Tab-separated table of C-alpha atoms in Angstrom:
chain	number	residue	atom	x	y	z
A	1135	MET	CA	-5.797	-5.513	10.967
A	1136	ALA	CA	-3.199	-6.772	13.798
A	1137	GLY	CA	-2.249	-9.695	11.438
A	1138	GLU	CA	-1.572	-6.903	8.832
A	1139	VAL	CA	0.671	-4.754	10.862
A	1140	ASP	CA	2.579	-7.989	11.886
A	1141	GLU	CA	2.969	-9.055	8.539
A	1142	LEU	CA	4.527	-6.241	7.489
A	1143	ARG	CA	6.765	-5.492	10.495
A	1144	ALA	CA	8.345	-9.088	9.558
A	1145	MET	CA	8.747	-8.218	5.901
A	1146	ILE	CA	10.344	-3.948	6.161
A	1147	ALA	CA	12.922	-6.596	8.989
A	1148	ASN	CA	14.576	-7.456	5.636
A	1149	ILE	CA	14.701	-3.971	3.617
A	1150	ASP	CA	17.699	-1.744	5.206
A	1151	ASP	CA	15.542	1.360	3.656
A	1152	LEU	CA	12.229	0.752	5.997
A	1153	GLN	CA	13.529	-0.601	9.417
A	1154	ARG	CA	13.769	2.707	10.802
A	1155	TYR	CA	10.023	2.259	10.498
A	1156	GLN	CA	9.610	-1.306	12.503
A	1157	GLU	CA	8.520	0.342	15.922
A	1158	SER	CA	5.901	2.846	14.784
A	1159	GLU	CA	2.732	0.996	15.303
A	1160	VAL	CA	0.312	4.512	14.194
A	1161	LEU	CA	2.523	4.690	11.229
A	1162	LEU	CA	2.221	1.164	10.558
A	1163	ASN	CA	-1.012	1.190	11.255
A	1164	PHE	CA	-1.791	3.727	9.095
A	1165	ALA	CA	0.192	2.360	6.276
A	1166	VAL	CA	-2.373	-0.474	6.258
A	1167	SER	CA	-4.844	0.643	6.523
A	1168	ASN	CA	-3.937	3.351	3.742
A	1169	ALA	CA	-3.376	0.400	1.457
A	1170	ILE	CA	-7.121	-1.207	2.730
A	1171	ASP	CA	-8.776	2.661	1.886
A	1172	ARG	CA	-6.767	1.940	-1.638
A	1173	ILE	CA	-8.091	-0.987	-2.535
A	1174	ASN	CA	-11.031	-0.663	-1.290
A	1175	ALA	CA	-12.108	2.962	-3.264
A	1176	ARG	CA	-10.530	0.799	-6.503
A	1177	ARG	CA	-13.379	-2.040	-6.063
A	1178	GLY	CA	-16.113	0.124	-4.638
A	1179	TYR	CA	-16.321	-1.911	-1.434
A	1180	THR	CA	-18.047	-0.282	1.249
A	1181	GLY	CA	-17.810	-3.475	3.800
A	1182	GLU	CA	-15.934	-3.481	7.298
A	1183	GLY	CA	-12.204	-4.727	6.192
A	1184	TYR	CA	-11.134	-6.110	3.002
A	1185	GLU	CA	-11.943	-9.052	0.660
A	1186	LYS	CA	-9.143	-11.615	2.032
A	1187	GLN	CA	-8.652	-12.737	-1.558
A	1188	TYR	CA	-6.757	-9.127	-1.553
A	1189	ARG	CA	-4.357	-9.270	1.806
A	1190	SER	CA	-1.145	-9.665	-0.310
A	1191	ASN	CA	-2.275	-6.141	-2.230
A	1192	VAL	CA	-2.498	-4.443	1.099
A	1193	ILE	CA	1.138	-5.622	2.712
A	1194	ARG	CA	2.670	-4.356	-0.452
A	1195	GLY	CA	0.549	-1.273	-0.606
A	1196	ALA	CA	1.614	-0.352	2.649
A	1197	LEU	CA	5.332	-1.019	1.653
A	1198	ASP	CA	4.437	1.311	-0.975
A	1199	TYR	CA	3.289	3.356	1.315
A	1200	LEU	CA	6.155	3.537	3.294
A	1201	GLY	CA	9.023	3.174	0.548
A	1202	ARG	CA	7.628	6.482	-0.527
A	1203	LEU	CA	7.213	8.670	2.823
A	1204	GLY	CA	9.060	11.655	2.490
A	1205	GLY	CA	8.812	11.971	-1.813
A	1206	GLU	CA	4.866	11.665	-2.716
A	1207	GLU	CA	4.594	14.987	-3.914
A	1208	PHE	CA	7.040	13.604	-6.411
A	1209	SER	CA	6.336	11.538	-9.943
A	1210	SER	CA	9.907	11.360	-10.084
A	1211	PHE	CA	13.197	12.184	-8.813
A	1212	SER	CA	16.761	11.968	-9.201
A	1213	GLU	CA	19.607	11.552	-6.778
A	1214	ASN	CA	23.205	10.358	-7.009
A	1215	GLY	CA	22.819	9.273	-10.157
A	1216	VAL	CA	19.900	7.149	-9.612
A	1217	SER	CA	16.239	7.973	-10.415
A	1218	ALA	CA	12.882	7.009	-10.059
A	1219	SER	CA	9.538	7.403	-11.394
A	1220	TYR	CA	5.907	6.320	-10.009
A	1221	LYS	CA	3.744	4.955	-11.501
A	1222	GLU	CA	0.168	6.359	-12.436
A	1223	VAL	CA	-2.025	3.597	-10.370
A	1224	GLU	CA	0.653	1.223	-8.609
A	1225	SER	CA	1.419	-2.492	-9.926
A	1226	TRP	CA	0.160	-3.510	-6.533
A	1227	LEU	CA	-2.912	-1.754	-6.954
A	1228	ALA	CA	-3.521	-2.210	-10.893
A	1229	ASN	CA	-4.381	-6.213	-10.413
A	1230	VAL	CA	-7.470	-4.705	-8.295
A	1231	VAL	CA	-10.008	-4.621	-10.211
A	1232	PRO	CA	-12.602	-2.064	-10.115
A	1233	LEU	CA	-16.252	-3.494	-10.169
A	1234	LEU	CA	-17.717	-3.265	-13.414
A	1235	LYS	CA	-21.475	-1.711	-13.972
A	1236	THR	CA	-23.793	-2.067	-15.420
A	1237	TYR	CA	-26.589	0.139	-16.605
A	1238	LYS	CA	-30.088	-0.423	-17.815
């Protein structure tokens, strides 16, 4: 997971609103871990780590988590003329296709 945290740190270095999280090792690890858990839950994957084809989803999910800090309970908000709303399933997670279950 260290590689993912380093990549996340490099990404937020260029995002003004997220730069304050750059040195918070615990928070960055949690953001990556949270994204991995959500991807694995959606896939029904119970193995260790995550399937490597979802690495970019992990980084995007961690960025999404950091971007939402402080407003997790809101589905939409408006402040100083700027409005934001969150989709039920975030775009970074929507393309992680759940496993199909077959019934006999």
